[in-house]
Structure formats: structure tokens, C-alpha cells
Amino acid sequence: MAAPASGPPGANVIAFPGIRPLQVGFDRIELQRILDLYGRMVAAGQWRDYAMDFGRDAANFSAFRRAAERPQARIEKRPALRGKQGMWTLFGEAGQVLKRGHELAGVLVPLERRLLKVVED
């Protein structure tokens, strides 16, 4: 004999699967911050081109010294990692992870440090 189900009849609730967006993108403030850094790096002569890729799981901004090379830096936004190690990742030219974090500003610090110059009195 089967054990009776606990609770009122028809209480078997099935959760509706969450609807994921078809692609991940940057919001206006994030894109403004990234493009501001890109403009300063172009003015400093370090970058010349960029590319953006919007996929189902992540959005990427890649900056190039020359268009025919690998990206010198790649900024990735992966919302699935929001609760774990942070949704922002900065990758170097060889694909190594330079910085991870929950805030974009903190992840961009290594790139902004390249723009600092020592000024003599």
C-alpha cells in the first residue's frame, strides 16, 4: 500500500523554469565606463581597435593594439558568477585571468594603472 501524500490534494507544485535572456549585454553605465577607458588608452597610444561579443552566457569587450593580433585585454561580464567569484573578469593578452570582482571599477584598476605617469617637479 502506498503512503498517502502529505498536504492537500493537488499540492504538487512544479516550479516554472526561469527564462534566461537570449544574450548578455552591457548596460549604459558599464559601457560608458569601458569606452571611457578605451578612449584614454587610444589617446595614450596603447590601443587602436576594439571588438564586442554578446553571447548567451557572457558579454566580452576586447581591446587590440593592432587588429590582426590577439586582444591585449578582454573584459568579460558573466552574470552566472554574480553570487560566486564576481561577474566581472579581466583577461590578459595570453588569456590569463588578471582580476576578478563584483564591481567593474575594481576590475579595471590594472588597466587604469598603465595610464599613470610620473611627473617631475
JSON list of C-alpha atoms in Angstrom, two decimals:
[
{"chain": "A", "resi": 1, "resn": "MET", "atom": "CA", "xyz": [0.00, 0.00, 0.00]},
{"chain": "A", "resi": 2, "resn": "ALA", "atom": "CA", "xyz": [1.38, 3.43, -0.92]},
{"chain": "A", "resi": 3, "resn": "ALA", "atom": "CA", "xyz": [1.88, 6.10, 1.69]},
{"chain": "A", "resi": 4, "resn": "PRO", "atom": "CA", "xyz": [-0.57, 9.00, 1.37]},
{"chain": "A", "resi": 5, "resn": "ALA", "atom": "CA", "xyz": [0.85, 12.30, 0.11]},
{"chain": "A", "resi": 6, "resn": "SER", "atom": "CA", "xyz": [1.23, 14.93, 2.75]},
{"chain": "A", "resi": 7, "resn": "GLY", "atom": "CA", "xyz": [-0.68, 18.16, 2.29]},
{"chain": "A", "resi": 8, "resn": "PRO", "atom": "CA", "xyz": [-3.91, 18.97, 0.46]},
{"chain": "A", "resi": 9, "resn": "PRO", "atom": "CA", "xyz": [-4.74, 17.25, -2.81]},
{"chain": "A", "resi": 10, "resn": "GLY", "atom": "CA", "xyz": [-3.20, 18.92, -5.85]},
{"chain": "A", "resi": 11, "resn": "ALA", "atom": "CA", "xyz": [-0.37, 20.42, -3.77]},
{"chain": "A", "resi": 12, "resn": "ASN", "atom": "CA", "xyz": [2.31, 19.11, -6.09]},
{"chain": "A", "resi": 13, "resn": "VAL", "atom": "CA", "xyz": [3.78, 22.39, -7.25]},
{"chain": "A", "resi": 14, "resn": "ILE", "atom": "CA", "xyz": [6.30, 22.38, -10.05]},
{"chain": "A", "resi": 15, "resn": "ALA", "atom": "CA", "xyz": [8.49, 25.46, -10.32]},
{"chain": "A", "resi": 16, "resn": "PHE", "atom": "CA", "xyz": [8.33, 27.22, -13.65]},
{"chain": "A", "resi": 17, "resn": "PRO", "atom": "CA", "xyz": [11.82, 27.35, -15.15]},
{"chain": "A", "resi": 18, "resn": "GLY", "atom": "CA", "xyz": [13.34, 30.82, -15.17]},
{"chain": "A", "resi": 19, "resn": "ILE", "atom": "CA", "xyz": [13.59, 32.47, -18.53]},
{"chain": "A", "resi": 20, "resn": "ARG", "atom": "CA", "xyz": [17.18, 33.40, -19.32]},
{"chain": "A", "resi": 21, "resn": "PRO", "atom": "CA", "xyz": [17.85, 36.28, -21.69]},
{"chain": "A", "resi": 22, "resn": "LEU", "atom": "CA", "xyz": [18.87, 35.35, -25.21]},
{"chain": "A", "resi": 23, "resn": "GLN", "atom": "CA", "xyz": [22.10, 37.31, -24.82]},
{"chain": "A", "resi": 24, "resn": "VAL", "atom": "CA", "xyz": [24.07, 39.10, -22.14]},
{"chain": "A", "resi": 25, "resn": "GLY", "atom": "CA", "xyz": [24.96, 42.75, -22.72]},
{"chain": "A", "resi": 26, "resn": "PHE", "atom": "CA", "xyz": [26.45, 45.78, -21.03]},
{"chain": "A", "resi": 27, "resn": "ASP", "atom": "CA", "xyz": [24.15, 48.40, -19.57]},
{"chain": "A", "resi": 28, "resn": "ARG", "atom": "CA", "xyz": [24.68, 52.07, -20.41]},
{"chain": "A", "resi": 29, "resn": "ILE", "atom": "CA", "xyz": [26.79, 52.93, -17.34]},
{"chain": "A", "resi": 30, "resn": "GLU", "atom": "CA", "xyz": [29.04, 49.88, -17.78]},
{"chain": "A", "resi": 31, "resn": "LEU", "atom": "CA", "xyz": [29.58, 50.58, -21.46]},
{"chain": "A", "resi": 32, "resn": "GLN", "atom": "CA", "xyz": [30.29, 54.24, -20.75]},
{"chain": "A", "resi": 33, "resn": "ARG", "atom": "CA", "xyz": [32.95, 53.29, -18.20]},
{"chain": "A", "resi": 34, "resn": "ILE", "atom": "CA", "xyz": [34.58, 50.78, -20.57]},
{"chain": "A", "resi": 35, "resn": "LEU", "atom": "CA", "xyz": [34.56, 53.12, -23.57]},
{"chain": "A", "resi": 36, "resn": "ASP", "atom": "CA", "xyz": [35.94, 55.97, -21.44]},
{"chain": "A", "resi": 37, "resn": "LEU", "atom": "CA", "xyz": [38.91, 53.76, -20.54]},
{"chain": "A", "resi": 38, "resn": "TYR", "atom": "CA", "xyz": [39.24, 52.71, -24.18]},
{"chain": "A", "resi": 39, "resn": "GLY", "atom": "CA", "xyz": [39.36, 56.37, -25.30]},
{"chain": "A", "resi": 40, "resn": "ARG", "atom": "CA", "xyz": [42.08, 57.19, -22.77]},
{"chain": "A", "resi": 41, "resn": "MET", "atom": "CA", "xyz": [44.13, 54.15, -23.85]},
{"chain": "A", "resi": 42, "resn": "VAL", "atom": "CA", "xyz": [43.79, 55.19, -27.52]},
{"chain": "A", "resi": 43, "resn": "ALA", "atom": "CA", "xyz": [44.95, 58.70, -26.63]},
{"chain": "A", "resi": 44, "resn": "ALA", "atom": "CA", "xyz": [47.96, 57.19, -24.84]},
{"chain": "A", "resi": 45, "resn": "GLY", "atom": "CA", "xyz": [48.78, 55.14, -27.96]},
{"chain": "A", "resi": 46, "resn": "GLN", "atom": "CA", "xyz": [48.30, 51.74, -26.33]},
{"chain": "A", "resi": 47, "resn": "TRP", "atom": "CA", "xyz": [45.12, 50.56, -28.09]},
{"chain": "A", "resi": 48, "resn": "ARG", "atom": "CA", "xyz": [43.86, 51.05, -31.64]},
{"chain": "A", "resi": 49, "resn": "ASP", "atom": "CA", "xyz": [40.82, 48.82, -32.09]},
{"chain": "A", "resi": 50, "resn": "TYR", "atom": "CA", "xyz": [38.14, 47.03, -30.12]},
{"chain": "A", "resi": 51, "resn": "ALA", "atom": "CA", "xyz": [35.51, 44.32, -30.53]},
{"chain": "A", "resi": 52, "resn": "MET", "atom": "CA", "xyz": [32.41, 43.39, -28.58]},
{"chain": "A", "resi": 53, "resn": "ASP", "atom": "CA", "xyz": [30.81, 39.97, -28.41]},
{"chain": "A", "resi": 54, "resn": "PHE", "atom": "CA", "xyz": [27.40, 39.33, -26.85]},
{"chain": "A", "resi": 55, "resn": "GLY", "atom": "CA", "xyz": [26.67, 35.67, -26.20]},
{"chain": "A", "resi": 56, "resn": "ARG", "atom": "CA", "xyz": [24.09, 33.69, -24.29]},
{"chain": "A", "resi": 57, "resn": "ASP", "atom": "CA", "xyz": [26.29, 33.32, -21.19]},
{"chain": "A", "resi": 58, "resn": "ALA", "atom": "CA", "xyz": [28.68, 36.28, -21.34]},
{"chain": "A", "resi": 59, "resn": "ALA", "atom": "CA", "xyz": [29.43, 39.66, -22.90]},
{"chain": "A", "resi": 60, "resn": "ASN", "atom": "CA", "xyz": [33.02, 40.48, -23.89]},
{"chain": "A", "resi": 61, "resn": "PHE", "atom": "CA", "xyz": [34.87, 43.70, -24.71]},
{"chain": "A", "resi": 62, "resn": "SER", "atom": "CA", "xyz": [38.26, 43.07, -26.33]},
{"chain": "A", "resi": 63, "resn": "ALA", "atom": "CA", "xyz": [40.87, 45.80, -26.90]},
{"chain": "A", "resi": 64, "resn": "PHE", "atom": "CA", "xyz": [43.61, 45.40, -29.51]},
{"chain": "A", "resi": 65, "resn": "ARG", "atom": "CA", "xyz": [46.93, 47.10, -30.11]},
{"chain": "A", "resi": 66, "resn": "ARG", "atom": "CA", "xyz": [46.58, 46.03, -33.76]},
{"chain": "A", "resi": 67, "resn": "ALA", "atom": "CA", "xyz": [43.50, 44.44, -35.29]},
{"chain": "A", "resi": 68, "resn": "ALA", "atom": "CA", "xyz": [45.40, 41.41, -36.60]},
{"chain": "A", "resi": 69, "resn": "GLU", "atom": "CA", "xyz": [46.67, 40.35, -33.16]},
{"chain": "A", "resi": 70, "resn": "ARG", "atom": "CA", "xyz": [45.14, 38.73, -30.12]},
{"chain": "A", "resi": 71, "resn": "PRO", "atom": "CA", "xyz": [43.39, 41.17, -27.78]},
{"chain": "A", "resi": 72, "resn": "GLN", "atom": "CA", "xyz": [45.72, 42.92, -25.37]},
{"chain": "A", "resi": 73, "resn": "ALA", "atom": "CA", "xyz": [42.93, 42.95, -22.78]},
{"chain": "A", "resi": 74, "resn": "ARG", "atom": "CA", "xyz": [39.49, 41.38, -22.55]},
{"chain": "A", "resi": 75, "resn": "ILE", "atom": "CA", "xyz": [36.76, 42.41, -20.12]},
{"chain": "A", "resi": 76, "resn": "GLU", "atom": "CA", "xyz": [34.09, 39.78, -19.56]},
{"chain": "A", "resi": 77, "resn": "LYS", "atom": "CA", "xyz": [30.71, 40.08, -17.86]},
{"chain": "A", "resi": 78, "resn": "ARG", "atom": "CA", "xyz": [29.30, 36.69, -16.85]},
{"chain": "A", "resi": 79, "resn": "PRO", "atom": "CA", "xyz": [26.14, 37.14, -14.70]},
{"chain": "A", "resi": 80, "resn": "ALA", "atom": "CA", "xyz": [26.04, 33.45, -13.73]},
{"chain": "A", "resi": 81, "resn": "LEU", "atom": "CA", "xyz": [29.09, 34.07, -11.49]},
{"chain": "A", "resi": 82, "resn": "ARG", "atom": "CA", "xyz": [27.47, 37.04, -9.70]},
{"chain": "A", "resi": 83, "resn": "GLY", "atom": "CA", "xyz": [26.98, 35.14, -6.45]},
{"chain": "A", "resi": 84, "resn": "LYS", "atom": "CA", "xyz": [30.30, 33.30, -6.54]},
{"chain": "A", "resi": 85, "resn": "GLN", "atom": "CA", "xyz": [33.54, 34.99, -7.57]},
{"chain": "A", "resi": 86, "resn": "GLY", "atom": "CA", "xyz": [32.07, 38.05, -9.22]},
{"chain": "A", "resi": 87, "resn": "MET", "atom": "CA", "xyz": [30.60, 38.54, -12.66]},
{"chain": "A", "resi": 88, "resn": "TRP", "atom": "CA", "xyz": [33.49, 40.71, -13.98]},
{"chain": "A", "resi": 89, "resn": "THR", "atom": "CA", "xyz": [36.78, 39.25, -15.20]},
{"chain": "A", "resi": 90, "resn": "LEU", "atom": "CA", "xyz": [39.81, 40.92, -16.78]},
{"chain": "A", "resi": 91, "resn": "PHE", "atom": "CA", "xyz": [41.90, 38.68, -19.05]},
{"chain": "A", "resi": 92, "resn": "GLY", "atom": "CA", "xyz": [45.41, 39.46, -20.26]},
{"chain": "A", "resi": 93, "resn": "GLU", "atom": "CA", "xyz": [46.91, 39.00, -23.72]},
{"chain": "A", "resi": 94, "resn": "ALA", "atom": "CA", "xyz": [47.76, 35.33, -23.19]},
{"chain": "A", "resi": 95, "resn": "GLY", "atom": "CA", "xyz": [44.30, 34.59, -21.76]},
{"chain": "A", "resi": 96, "resn": "GLN", "atom": "CA", "xyz": [45.39, 34.63, -18.12]},
{"chain": "A", "resi": 97, "resn": "VAL", "atom": "CA", "xyz": [42.98, 35.98, -15.51]},
{"chain": "A", "resi": 98, "resn": "LEU", "atom": "CA", "xyz": [44.36, 39.28, -14.24]},
{"chain": "A", "resi": 99, "resn": "LYS", "atom": "CA", "xyz": [41.50, 40.26, -11.94]},
{"chain": "A", "resi": 100, "resn": "ARG", "atom": "CA", "xyz": [38.00, 39.11, -10.90]},
{"chain": "A", "resi": 101, "resn": "GLY", "atom": "CA", "xyz": [35.42, 41.00, -8.96]},
{"chain": "A", "resi": 102, "resn": "HIS", "atom": "CA", "xyz": [31.87, 42.02, -8.25]},
{"chain": "A", "resi": 103, "resn": "GLU", "atom": "CA", "xyz": [32.38, 45.64, -9.36]},
{"chain": "A", "resi": 104, "resn": "LEU", "atom": "CA", "xyz": [33.57, 46.82, -12.78]},
{"chain": "A", "resi": 105, "resn": "ALA", "atom": "CA", "xyz": [35.61, 49.70, -11.34]},
{"chain": "A", "resi": 106, "resn": "GLY", "atom": "CA", "xyz": [37.76, 47.37, -9.26]},
{"chain": "A", "resi": 107, "resn": "VAL", "atom": "CA", "xyz": [38.41, 45.04, -12.19]},
{"chain": "A", "resi": 108, "resn": "LEU", "atom": "CA", "xyz": [39.57, 47.93, -14.42]},
{"chain": "A", "resi": 109, "resn": "VAL", "atom": "CA", "xyz": [42.24, 49.13, -11.95]},
{"chain": "A", "resi": 110, "resn": "PRO", "atom": "CA", "xyz": [45.16, 47.21, -13.55]},
{"chain": "A", "resi": 111, "resn": "LEU", "atom": "CA", "xyz": [44.38, 48.81, -16.93]},
{"chain": "A", "resi": 112, "resn": "GLU", "atom": "CA", "xyz": [43.97, 52.30, -15.47]},
{"chain": "A", "resi": 113, "resn": "ARG", "atom": "CA", "xyz": [47.29, 51.92, -13.66]},
{"chain": "A", "resi": 114, "resn": "ARG", "atom": "CA", "xyz": [49.02, 51.79, -17.08]},
{"chain": "A", "resi": 115, "resn": "LEU", "atom": "CA", "xyz": [47.84, 55.34, -17.74]},
{"chain": "A", "resi": 116, "resn": "LEU", "atom": "CA", "xyz": [49.57, 56.81, -14.69]},
{"chain": "A", "resi": 117, "resn": "LYS", "atom": "CA", "xyz": [52.78, 58.71, -15.42]},
{"chain": "A", "resi": 118, "resn": "VAL", "atom": "CA", "xyz": [55.36, 60.06, -13.02]},
{"chain": "A", "resi": 119, "resn": "VAL", "atom": "CA", "xyz": [55.53, 63.86, -13.24]},
{"chain": "A", "resi": 120, "resn": "GLU", "atom": "CA", "xyz": [58.72, 65.56, -12.12]},
{"chain": "A", "resi": 121, "resn": "ASP", "atom": "CA", "xyz": [58.73, 68.90, -10.31]}
]
